[in-house]
PDB file of C-alpha atoms in Angstrom:
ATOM      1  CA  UNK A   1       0.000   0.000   0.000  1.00  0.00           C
ATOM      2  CA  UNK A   2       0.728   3.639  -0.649  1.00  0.00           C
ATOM      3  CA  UNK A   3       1.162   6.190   2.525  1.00  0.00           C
ATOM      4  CA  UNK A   4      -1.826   7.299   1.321  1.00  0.00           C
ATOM      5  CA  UNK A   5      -5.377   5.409   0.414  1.00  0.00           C
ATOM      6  CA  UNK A   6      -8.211   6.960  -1.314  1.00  0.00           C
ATOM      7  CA  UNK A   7     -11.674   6.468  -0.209  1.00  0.00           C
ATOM      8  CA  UNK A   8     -12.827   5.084  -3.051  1.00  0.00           C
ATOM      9  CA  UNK A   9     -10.286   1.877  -2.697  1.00  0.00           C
ATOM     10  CA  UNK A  10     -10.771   1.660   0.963  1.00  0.00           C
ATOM     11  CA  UNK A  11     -14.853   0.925   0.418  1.00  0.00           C
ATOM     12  CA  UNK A  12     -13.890  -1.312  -2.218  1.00  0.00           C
ATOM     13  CA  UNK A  13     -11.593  -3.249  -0.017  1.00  0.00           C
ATOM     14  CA  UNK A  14     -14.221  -3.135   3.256  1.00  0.00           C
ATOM     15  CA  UNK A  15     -14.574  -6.496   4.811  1.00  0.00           C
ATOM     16  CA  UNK A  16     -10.941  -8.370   2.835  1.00  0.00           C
ATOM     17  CA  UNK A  17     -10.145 -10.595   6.043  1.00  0.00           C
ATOM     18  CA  UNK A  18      -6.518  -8.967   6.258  1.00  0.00           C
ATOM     19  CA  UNK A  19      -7.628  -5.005   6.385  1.00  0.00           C
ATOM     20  CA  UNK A  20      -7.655  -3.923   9.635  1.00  0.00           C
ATOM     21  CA  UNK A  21      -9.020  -0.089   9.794  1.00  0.00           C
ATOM     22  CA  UNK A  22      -8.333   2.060  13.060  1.00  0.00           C
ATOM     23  CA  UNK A  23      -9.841   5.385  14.374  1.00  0.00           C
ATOM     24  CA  UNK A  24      -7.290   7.603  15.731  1.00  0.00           C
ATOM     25  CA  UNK A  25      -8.723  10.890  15.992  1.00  0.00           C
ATOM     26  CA  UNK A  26      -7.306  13.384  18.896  1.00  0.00           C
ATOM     27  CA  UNK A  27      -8.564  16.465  19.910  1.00  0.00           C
ATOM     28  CA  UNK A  28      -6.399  19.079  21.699  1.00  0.00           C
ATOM     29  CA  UNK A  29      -6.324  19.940  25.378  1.00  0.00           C
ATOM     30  CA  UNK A  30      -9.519  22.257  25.655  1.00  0.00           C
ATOM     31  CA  UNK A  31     -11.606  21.136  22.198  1.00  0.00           C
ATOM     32  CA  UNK A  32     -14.923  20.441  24.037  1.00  0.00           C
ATOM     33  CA  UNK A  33     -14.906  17.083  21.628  1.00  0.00           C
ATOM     34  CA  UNK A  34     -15.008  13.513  22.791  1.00  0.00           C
ATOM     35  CA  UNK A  35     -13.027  11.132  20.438  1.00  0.00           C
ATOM     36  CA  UNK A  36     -14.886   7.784  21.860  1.00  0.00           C
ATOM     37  CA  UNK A  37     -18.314   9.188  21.805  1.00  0.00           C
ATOM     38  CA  UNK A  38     -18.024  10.303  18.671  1.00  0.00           C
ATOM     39  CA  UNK A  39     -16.576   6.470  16.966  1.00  0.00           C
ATOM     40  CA  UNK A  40     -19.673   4.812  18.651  1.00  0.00           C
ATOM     41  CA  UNK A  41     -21.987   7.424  17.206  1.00  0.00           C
ATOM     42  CA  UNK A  42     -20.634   6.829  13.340  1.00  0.00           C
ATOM     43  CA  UNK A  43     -17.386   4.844  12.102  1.00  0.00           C
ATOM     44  CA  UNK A  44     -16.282   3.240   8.823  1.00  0.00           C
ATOM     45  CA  UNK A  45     -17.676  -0.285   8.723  1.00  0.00           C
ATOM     46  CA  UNK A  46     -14.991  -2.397  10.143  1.00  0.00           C
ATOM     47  CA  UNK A  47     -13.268   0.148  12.347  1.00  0.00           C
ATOM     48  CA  UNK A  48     -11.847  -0.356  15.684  1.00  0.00           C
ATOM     49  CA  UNK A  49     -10.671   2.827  18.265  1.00  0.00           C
ATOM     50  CA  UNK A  50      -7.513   2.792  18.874  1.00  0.00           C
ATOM     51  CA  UNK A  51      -7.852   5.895  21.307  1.00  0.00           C
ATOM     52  CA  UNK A  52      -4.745   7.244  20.663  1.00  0.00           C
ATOM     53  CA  UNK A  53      -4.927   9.829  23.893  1.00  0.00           C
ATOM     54  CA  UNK A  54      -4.533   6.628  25.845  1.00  0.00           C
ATOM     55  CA  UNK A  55      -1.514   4.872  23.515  1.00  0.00           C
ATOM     56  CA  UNK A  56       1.386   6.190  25.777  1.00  0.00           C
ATOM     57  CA  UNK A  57       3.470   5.600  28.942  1.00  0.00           C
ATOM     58  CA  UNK A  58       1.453   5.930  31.638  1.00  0.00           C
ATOM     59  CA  UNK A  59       4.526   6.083  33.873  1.00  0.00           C
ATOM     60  CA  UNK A  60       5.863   9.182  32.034  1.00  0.00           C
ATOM     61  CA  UNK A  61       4.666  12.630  32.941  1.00  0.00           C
ATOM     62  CA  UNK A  62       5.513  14.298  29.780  1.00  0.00           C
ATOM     63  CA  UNK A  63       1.943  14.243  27.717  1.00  0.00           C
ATOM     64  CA  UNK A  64       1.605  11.560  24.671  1.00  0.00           C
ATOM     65  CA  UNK A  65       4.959  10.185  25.142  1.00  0.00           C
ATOM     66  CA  UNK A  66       5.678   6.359  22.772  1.00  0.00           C
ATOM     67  CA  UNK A  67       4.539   3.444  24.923  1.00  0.00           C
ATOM     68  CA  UNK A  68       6.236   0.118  25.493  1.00  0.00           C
ATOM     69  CA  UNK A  69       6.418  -2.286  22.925  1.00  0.00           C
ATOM     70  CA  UNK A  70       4.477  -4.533  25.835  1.00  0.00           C
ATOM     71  CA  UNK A  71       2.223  -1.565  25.978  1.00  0.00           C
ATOM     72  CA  UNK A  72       1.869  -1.015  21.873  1.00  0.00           C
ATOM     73  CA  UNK A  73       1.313  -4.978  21.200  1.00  0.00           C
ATOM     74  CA  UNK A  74      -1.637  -5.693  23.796  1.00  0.00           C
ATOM     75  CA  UNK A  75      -3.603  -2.442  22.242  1.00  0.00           C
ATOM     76  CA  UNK A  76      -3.015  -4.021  18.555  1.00  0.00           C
ATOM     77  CA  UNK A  77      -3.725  -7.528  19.701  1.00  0.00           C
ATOM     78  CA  UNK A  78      -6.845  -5.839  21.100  1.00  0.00           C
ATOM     79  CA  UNK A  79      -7.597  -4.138  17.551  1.00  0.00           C
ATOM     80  CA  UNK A  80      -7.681  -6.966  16.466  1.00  0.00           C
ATOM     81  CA  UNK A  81      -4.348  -6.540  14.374  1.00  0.00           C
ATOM     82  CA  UNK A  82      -2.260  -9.391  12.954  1.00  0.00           C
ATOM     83  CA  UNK A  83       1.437  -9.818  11.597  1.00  0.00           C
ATOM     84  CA  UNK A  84      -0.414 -10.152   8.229  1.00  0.00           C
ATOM     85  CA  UNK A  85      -2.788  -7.066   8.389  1.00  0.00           C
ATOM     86  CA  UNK A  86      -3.258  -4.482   6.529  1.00  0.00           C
ATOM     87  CA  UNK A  87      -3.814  -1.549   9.026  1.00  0.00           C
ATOM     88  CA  UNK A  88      -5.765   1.810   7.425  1.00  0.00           C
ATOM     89  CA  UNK A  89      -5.490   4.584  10.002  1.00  0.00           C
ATOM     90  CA  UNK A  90      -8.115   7.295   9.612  1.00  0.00           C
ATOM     91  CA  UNK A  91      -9.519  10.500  11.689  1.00  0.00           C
ATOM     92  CA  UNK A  92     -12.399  13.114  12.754  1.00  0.00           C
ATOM     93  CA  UNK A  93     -10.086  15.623  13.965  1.00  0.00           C
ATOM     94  CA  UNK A  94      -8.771  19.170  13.033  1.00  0.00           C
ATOM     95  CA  UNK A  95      -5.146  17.790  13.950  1.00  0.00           C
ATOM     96  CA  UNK A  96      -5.405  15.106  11.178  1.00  0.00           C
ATOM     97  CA  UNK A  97      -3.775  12.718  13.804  1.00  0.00           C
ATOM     98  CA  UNK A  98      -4.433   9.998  11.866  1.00  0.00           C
ATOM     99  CA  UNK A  99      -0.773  10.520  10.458  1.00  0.00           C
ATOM    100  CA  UNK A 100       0.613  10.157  14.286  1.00  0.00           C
ATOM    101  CA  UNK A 101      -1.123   6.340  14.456  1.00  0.00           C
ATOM    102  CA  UNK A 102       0.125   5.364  11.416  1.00  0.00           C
ATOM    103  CA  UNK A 103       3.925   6.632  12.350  1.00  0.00           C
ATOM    104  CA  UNK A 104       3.327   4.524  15.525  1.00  0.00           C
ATOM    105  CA  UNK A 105       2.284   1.542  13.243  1.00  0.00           C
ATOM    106  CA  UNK A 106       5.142   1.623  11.291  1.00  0.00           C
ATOM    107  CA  UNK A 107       7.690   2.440  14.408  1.00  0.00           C
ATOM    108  CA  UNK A 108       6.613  -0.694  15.383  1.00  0.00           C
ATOM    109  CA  UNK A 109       6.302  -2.711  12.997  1.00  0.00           C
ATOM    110  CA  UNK A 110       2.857  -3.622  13.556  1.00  0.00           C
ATOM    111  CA  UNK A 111       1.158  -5.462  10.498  1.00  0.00           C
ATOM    112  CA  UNK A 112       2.782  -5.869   7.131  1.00  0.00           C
ATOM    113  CA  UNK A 113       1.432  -2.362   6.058  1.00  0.00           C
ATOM    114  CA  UNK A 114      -0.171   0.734   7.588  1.00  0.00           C
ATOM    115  CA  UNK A 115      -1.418   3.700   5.212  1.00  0.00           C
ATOM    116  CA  UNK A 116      -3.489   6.730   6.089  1.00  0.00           C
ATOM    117  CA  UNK A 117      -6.915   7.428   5.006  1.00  0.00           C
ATOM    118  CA  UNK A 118      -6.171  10.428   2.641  1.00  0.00           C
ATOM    119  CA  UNK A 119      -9.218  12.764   3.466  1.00  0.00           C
ATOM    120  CA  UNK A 120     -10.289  10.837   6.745  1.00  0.00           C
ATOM    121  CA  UNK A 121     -13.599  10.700   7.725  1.00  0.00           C
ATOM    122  CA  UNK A 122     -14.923  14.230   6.839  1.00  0.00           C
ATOM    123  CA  UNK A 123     -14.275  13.270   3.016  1.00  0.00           C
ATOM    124  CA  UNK A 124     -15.415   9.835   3.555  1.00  0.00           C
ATOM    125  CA  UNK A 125     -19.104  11.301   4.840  1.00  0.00           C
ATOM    126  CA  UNK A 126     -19.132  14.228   2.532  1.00  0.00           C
ATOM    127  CA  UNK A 127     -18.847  11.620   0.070  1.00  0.00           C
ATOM    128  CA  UNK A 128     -21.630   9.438   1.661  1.00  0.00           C
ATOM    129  CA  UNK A 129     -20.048   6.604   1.884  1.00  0.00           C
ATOM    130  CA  UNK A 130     -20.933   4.075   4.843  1.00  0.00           C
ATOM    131  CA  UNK A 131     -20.876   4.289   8.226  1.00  0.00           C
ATOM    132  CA  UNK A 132     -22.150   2.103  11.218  1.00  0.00           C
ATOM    133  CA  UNK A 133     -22.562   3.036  15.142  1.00  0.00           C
ATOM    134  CA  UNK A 134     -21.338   1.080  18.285  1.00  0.00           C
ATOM    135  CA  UNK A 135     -18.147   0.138  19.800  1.00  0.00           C
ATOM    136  CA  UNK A 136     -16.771  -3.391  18.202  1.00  0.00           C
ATOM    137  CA  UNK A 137     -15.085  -6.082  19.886  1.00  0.00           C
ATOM    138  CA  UNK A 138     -13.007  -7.768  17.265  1.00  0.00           C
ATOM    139  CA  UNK A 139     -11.543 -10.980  17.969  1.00  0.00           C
ATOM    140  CA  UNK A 140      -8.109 -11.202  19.471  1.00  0.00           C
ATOM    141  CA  UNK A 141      -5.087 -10.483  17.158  1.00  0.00           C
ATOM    142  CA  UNK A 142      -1.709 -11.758  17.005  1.00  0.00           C
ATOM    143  CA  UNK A 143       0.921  -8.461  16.061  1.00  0.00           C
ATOM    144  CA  UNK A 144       3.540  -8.113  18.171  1.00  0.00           C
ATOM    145  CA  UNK A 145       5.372  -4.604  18.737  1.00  0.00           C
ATOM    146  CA  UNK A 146       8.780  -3.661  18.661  1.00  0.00           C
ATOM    147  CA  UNK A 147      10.000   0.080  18.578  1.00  0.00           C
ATOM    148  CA  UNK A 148      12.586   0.850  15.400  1.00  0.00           C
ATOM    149  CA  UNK A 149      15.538   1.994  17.168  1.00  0.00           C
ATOM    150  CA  UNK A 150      17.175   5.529  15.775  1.00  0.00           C
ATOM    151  CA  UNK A 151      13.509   6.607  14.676  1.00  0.00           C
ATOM    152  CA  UNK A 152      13.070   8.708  17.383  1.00  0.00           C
ATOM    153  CA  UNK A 153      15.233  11.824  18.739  1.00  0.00           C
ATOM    154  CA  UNK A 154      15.281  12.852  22.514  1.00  0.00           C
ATOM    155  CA  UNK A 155      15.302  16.651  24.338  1.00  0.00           C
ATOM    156  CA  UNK A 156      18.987  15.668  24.591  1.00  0.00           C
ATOM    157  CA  UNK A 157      19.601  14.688  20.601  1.00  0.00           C
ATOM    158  CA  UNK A 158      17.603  18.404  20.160  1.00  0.00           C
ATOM    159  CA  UNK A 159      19.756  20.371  22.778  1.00  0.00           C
ATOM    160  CA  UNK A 160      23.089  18.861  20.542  1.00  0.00           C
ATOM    161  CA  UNK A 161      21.685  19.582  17.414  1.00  0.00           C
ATOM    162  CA  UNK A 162      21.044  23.253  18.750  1.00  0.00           C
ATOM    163  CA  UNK A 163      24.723  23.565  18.950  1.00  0.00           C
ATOM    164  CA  UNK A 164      25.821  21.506  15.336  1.00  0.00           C
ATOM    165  CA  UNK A 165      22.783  22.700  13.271  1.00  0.00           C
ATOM    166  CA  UNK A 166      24.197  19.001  11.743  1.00  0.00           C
ATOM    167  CA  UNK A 167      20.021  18.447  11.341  1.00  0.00           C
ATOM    168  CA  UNK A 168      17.142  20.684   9.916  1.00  0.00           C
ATOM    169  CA  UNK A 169      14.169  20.794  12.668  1.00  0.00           C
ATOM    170  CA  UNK A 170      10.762  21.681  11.358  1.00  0.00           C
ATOM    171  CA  UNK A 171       7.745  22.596  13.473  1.00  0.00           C
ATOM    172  CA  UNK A 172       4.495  22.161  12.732  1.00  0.00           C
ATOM    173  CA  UNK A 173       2.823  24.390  14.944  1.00  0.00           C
ATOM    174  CA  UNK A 174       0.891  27.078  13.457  1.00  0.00           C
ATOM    175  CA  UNK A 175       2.552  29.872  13.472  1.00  0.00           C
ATOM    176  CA  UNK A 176       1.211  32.299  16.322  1.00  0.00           C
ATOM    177  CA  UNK A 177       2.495  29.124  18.331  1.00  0.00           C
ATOM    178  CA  UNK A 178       5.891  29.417  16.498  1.00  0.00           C
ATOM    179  CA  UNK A 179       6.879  32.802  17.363  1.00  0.00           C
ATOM    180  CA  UNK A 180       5.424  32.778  20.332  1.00  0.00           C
ATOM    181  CA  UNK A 181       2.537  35.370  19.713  1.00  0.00           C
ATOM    182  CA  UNK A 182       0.227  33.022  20.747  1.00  0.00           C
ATOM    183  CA  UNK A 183       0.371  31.470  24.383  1.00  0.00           C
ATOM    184  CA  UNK A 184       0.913  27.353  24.487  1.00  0.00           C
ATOM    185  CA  UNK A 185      -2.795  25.400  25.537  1.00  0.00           C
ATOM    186  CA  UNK A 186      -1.014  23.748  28.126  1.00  0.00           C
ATOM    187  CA  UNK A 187      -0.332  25.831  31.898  1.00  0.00           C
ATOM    188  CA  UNK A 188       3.025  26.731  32.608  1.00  0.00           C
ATOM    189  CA  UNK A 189       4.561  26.075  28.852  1.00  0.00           C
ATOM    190  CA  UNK A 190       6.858  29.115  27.440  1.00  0.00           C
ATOM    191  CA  UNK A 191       6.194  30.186  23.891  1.00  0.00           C
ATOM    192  CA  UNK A 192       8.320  30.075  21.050  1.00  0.00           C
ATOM    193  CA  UNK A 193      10.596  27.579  19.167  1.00  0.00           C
ATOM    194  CA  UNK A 194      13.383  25.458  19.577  1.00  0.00           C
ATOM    195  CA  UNK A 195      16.620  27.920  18.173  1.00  0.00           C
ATOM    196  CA  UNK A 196      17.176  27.579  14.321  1.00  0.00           C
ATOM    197  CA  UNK A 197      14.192  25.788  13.351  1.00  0.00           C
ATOM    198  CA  UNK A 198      11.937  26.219  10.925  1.00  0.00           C
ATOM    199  CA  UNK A 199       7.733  26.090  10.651  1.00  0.00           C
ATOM    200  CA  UNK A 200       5.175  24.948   7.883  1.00  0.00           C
ATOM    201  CA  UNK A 201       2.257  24.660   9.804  1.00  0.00           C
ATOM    202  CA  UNK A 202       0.517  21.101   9.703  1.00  0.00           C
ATOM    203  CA  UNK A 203      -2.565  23.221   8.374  1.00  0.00           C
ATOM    204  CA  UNK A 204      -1.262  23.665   4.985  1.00  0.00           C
ATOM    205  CA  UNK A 205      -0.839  20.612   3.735  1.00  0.00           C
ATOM    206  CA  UNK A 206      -4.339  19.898   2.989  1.00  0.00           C
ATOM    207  CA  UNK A 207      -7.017  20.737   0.558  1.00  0.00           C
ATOM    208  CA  UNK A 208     -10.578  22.072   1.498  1.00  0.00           C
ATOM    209  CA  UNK A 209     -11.803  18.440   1.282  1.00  0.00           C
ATOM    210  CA  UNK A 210      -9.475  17.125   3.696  1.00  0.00           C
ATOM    211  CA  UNK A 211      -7.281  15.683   1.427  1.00  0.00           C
ATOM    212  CA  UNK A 212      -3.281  15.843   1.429  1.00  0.00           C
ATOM    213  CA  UNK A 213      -1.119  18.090  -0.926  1.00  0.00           C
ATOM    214  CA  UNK A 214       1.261  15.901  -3.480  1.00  0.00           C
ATOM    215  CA  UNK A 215       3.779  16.486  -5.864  1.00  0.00           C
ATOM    216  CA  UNK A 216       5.178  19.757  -5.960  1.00  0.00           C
ATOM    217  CA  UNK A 217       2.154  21.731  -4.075  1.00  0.00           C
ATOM    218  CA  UNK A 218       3.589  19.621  -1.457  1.00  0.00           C
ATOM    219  CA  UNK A 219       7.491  20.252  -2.498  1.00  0.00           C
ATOM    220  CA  UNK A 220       6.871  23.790  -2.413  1.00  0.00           C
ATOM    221  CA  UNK A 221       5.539  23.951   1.292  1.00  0.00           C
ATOM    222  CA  UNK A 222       9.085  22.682   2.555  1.00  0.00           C
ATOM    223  CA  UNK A 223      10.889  24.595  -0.404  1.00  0.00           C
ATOM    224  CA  UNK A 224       9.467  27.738   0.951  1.00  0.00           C
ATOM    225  CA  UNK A 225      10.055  27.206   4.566  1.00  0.00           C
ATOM    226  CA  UNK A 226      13.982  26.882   3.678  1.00  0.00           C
ATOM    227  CA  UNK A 227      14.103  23.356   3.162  1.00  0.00           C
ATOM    228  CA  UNK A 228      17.398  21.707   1.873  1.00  0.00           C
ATOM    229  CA  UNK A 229      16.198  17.808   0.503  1.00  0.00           C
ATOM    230  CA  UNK A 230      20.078  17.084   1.292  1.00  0.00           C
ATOM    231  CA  UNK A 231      20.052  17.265   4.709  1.00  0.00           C
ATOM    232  CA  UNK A 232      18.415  15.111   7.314  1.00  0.00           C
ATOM    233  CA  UNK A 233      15.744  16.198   9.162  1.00  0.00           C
ATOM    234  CA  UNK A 234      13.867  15.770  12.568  1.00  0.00           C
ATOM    235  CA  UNK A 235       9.813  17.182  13.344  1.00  0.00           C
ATOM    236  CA  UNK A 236       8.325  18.807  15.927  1.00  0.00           C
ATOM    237  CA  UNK A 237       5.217  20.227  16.854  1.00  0.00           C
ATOM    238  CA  UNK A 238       3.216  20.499  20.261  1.00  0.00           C
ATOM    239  CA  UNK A 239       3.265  16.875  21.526  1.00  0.00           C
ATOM    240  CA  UNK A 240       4.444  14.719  18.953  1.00  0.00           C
ATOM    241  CA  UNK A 241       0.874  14.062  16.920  1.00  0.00           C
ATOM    242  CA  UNK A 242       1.619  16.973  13.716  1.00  0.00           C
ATOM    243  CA  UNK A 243       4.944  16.089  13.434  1.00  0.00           C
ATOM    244  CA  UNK A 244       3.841  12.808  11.759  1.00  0.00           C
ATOM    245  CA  UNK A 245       2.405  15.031   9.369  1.00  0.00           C
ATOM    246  CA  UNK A 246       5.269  16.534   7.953  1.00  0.00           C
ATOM    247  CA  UNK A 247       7.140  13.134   8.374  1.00  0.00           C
ATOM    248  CA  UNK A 248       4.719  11.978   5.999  1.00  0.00           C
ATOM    249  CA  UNK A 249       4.649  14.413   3.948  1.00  0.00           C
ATOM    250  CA  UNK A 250       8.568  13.904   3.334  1.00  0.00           C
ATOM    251  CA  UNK A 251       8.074  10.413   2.802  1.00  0.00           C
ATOM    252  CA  UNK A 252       5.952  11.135   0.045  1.00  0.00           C
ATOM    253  CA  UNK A 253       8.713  13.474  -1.377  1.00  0.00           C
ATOM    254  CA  UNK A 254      10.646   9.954  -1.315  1.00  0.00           C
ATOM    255  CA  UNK A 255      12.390  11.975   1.241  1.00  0.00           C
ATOM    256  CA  UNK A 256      13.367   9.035   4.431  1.00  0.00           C
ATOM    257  CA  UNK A 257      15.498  10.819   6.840  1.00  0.00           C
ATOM    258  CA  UNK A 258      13.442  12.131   9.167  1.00  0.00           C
ATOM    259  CA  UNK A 259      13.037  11.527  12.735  1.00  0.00           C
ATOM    260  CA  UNK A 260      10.731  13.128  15.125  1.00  0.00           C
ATOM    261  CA  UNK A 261      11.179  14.311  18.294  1.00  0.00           C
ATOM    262  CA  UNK A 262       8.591  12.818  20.597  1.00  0.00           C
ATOM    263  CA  UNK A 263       8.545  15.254  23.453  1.00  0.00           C
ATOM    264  CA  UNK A 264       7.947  18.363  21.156  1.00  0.00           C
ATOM    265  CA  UNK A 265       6.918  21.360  22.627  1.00  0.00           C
ATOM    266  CA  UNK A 266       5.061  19.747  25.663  1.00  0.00           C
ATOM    267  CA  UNK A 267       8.896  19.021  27.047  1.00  0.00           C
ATOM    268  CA  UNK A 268      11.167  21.622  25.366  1.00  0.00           C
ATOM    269  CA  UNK A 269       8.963  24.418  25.817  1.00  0.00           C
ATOM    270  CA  UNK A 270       7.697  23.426  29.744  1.00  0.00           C
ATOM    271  CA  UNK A 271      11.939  22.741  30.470  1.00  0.00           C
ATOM    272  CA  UNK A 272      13.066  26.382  31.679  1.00  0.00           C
ATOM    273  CA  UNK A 273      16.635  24.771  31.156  1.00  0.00           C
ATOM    274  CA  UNK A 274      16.431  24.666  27.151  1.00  0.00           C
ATOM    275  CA  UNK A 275      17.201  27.369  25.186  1.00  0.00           C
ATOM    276  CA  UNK A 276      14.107  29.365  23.144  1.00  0.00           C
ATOM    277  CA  UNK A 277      13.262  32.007  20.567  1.00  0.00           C
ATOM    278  CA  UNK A 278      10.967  33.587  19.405  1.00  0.00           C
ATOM    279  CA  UNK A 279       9.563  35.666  16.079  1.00  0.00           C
ATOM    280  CA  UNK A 280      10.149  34.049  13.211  1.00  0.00           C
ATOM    281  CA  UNK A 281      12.916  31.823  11.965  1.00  0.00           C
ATOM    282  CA  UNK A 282      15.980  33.034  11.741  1.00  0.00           C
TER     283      UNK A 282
END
């Protein structure tokens, strides 16, 4: 499968044994929005919820952080995922975090192949295509876990990289967020960015029907933000869930060295230790 699947192949392929579709929509601390409630009012046919607000280390205090692979293989045995499946990650949400599930699918190796629902569920009803209420059990499945090492970069990889500039960082936090105009969601957090990176705003890389940017409308986003394809690169955003957007976005630029930095914003920006500027990239 491509990163991407339309929704015209996904209803074609509804109900193949191996196609295993997830709902990972997120909402932001203080959208008055319930993920849960919303899956057992209307999902795709098929669906399970992987309520992604939950997929993390619960012994971590830093929000959203990557769980164990113990952790990440009961919650895709409970999806009902196998070695063998096909895993379609979609969403409901203004964050478009279905790209963060399917980065987590891949991290781990879950299933032979995870792809995003390009459009999610807003294209998917505005294109009346079917839906069905309640919350499924699906029978047990059999994936097991295990976390990609050098996929993910630390508040420690960030604070060297501050110093070489040896890797591009983009955030994709709107931009009020970026140069600190705007005041962080969560209490306590500073404003601004991480010194020398760069933002493209996770916003932009979709069309009014919910669909992703390709080809060079996409190339152009990065090209404009400064981008140099040469040089690796890591993402950021506010918690880790964006960041998979550009990530993906890169990938389908056949662009592969990326990494993201899991603690984002939420750690950086709530550390009064790590350095911070603000306005707009330098």
């Amino acid at each position: 499968m491509d990163i991407l699947v339309s929704t015209d192949w996904l209803e074609g392929e509804l109900g193949k044994p191996d196609l295993r579709i997830v709902d990972a929509s997120l909402f932001l601390p203080g959208v008055p929005r319930d993920p849960r409630a919303e899956f057992e009012a209307a999902h795709i046919p098929g669906a399970a919820f992987l309520d992604l607000p939950t997929l993390a280390d619960p012994d971590d205090p830093r929000p959203g952080m990557l769980p164990t692979d113990d952790f990440m293989t009961e919650r895709c045995r409970r999806l009902g995922i196998d070695a063998d499946s096909r895993i379609v990650v979609y969403d409901n949400s203004p964050t478009h975090s279905a790209a963060r599930g399917w980065w987590m699918m891949r991290l781990y190796g879950v299933g032979k192949s995870a792809a995003i629902l390009d459009g999610g569920l807003p294209k998917w009803l505005a294109e009346g295509r079917p839906t069905e209420s309640g919350m499924p059990t699906p029978p047990p499945g059999n994936a097991v876990a295990k976390r990609a090492a050098g996929q993910v970069r630390t508040k420690e990889d960030l604070l060297a990289n501050v110093e070489s500039q040896a890797e591009q960082v983009l955030d994709a936090r709107g931009a009020p967020r970026f140069t600190g105009e705007e005041k962080e969601p969560r209490p306590g957090m500073a404003s601004g960015h991480v010194p020398g990176s760069r933002n493209i705003p996770s916003s932009a890389f979709y069309h009014a029907d919910n669909s992703m940017k390709r080809g060079e409308e996409l190339r152009r986003l990065f090209l404009d933000a400064g981008t140099d394809f040469d040089r690796p690169i890591i993402t950021s955003c506010g918690s880790g869930v964006t960041a998979a957007i550009l990530l993906a976005g890169l990938e389908l630029l056949g662009k592969t060295d990326v990494t993201l930095y899991d603690g984002s914003w939420s750690e950086w920006g709530l550390d009064p230790a790590t350095p911070k500027a603000t306005g707009p990239a330098a």
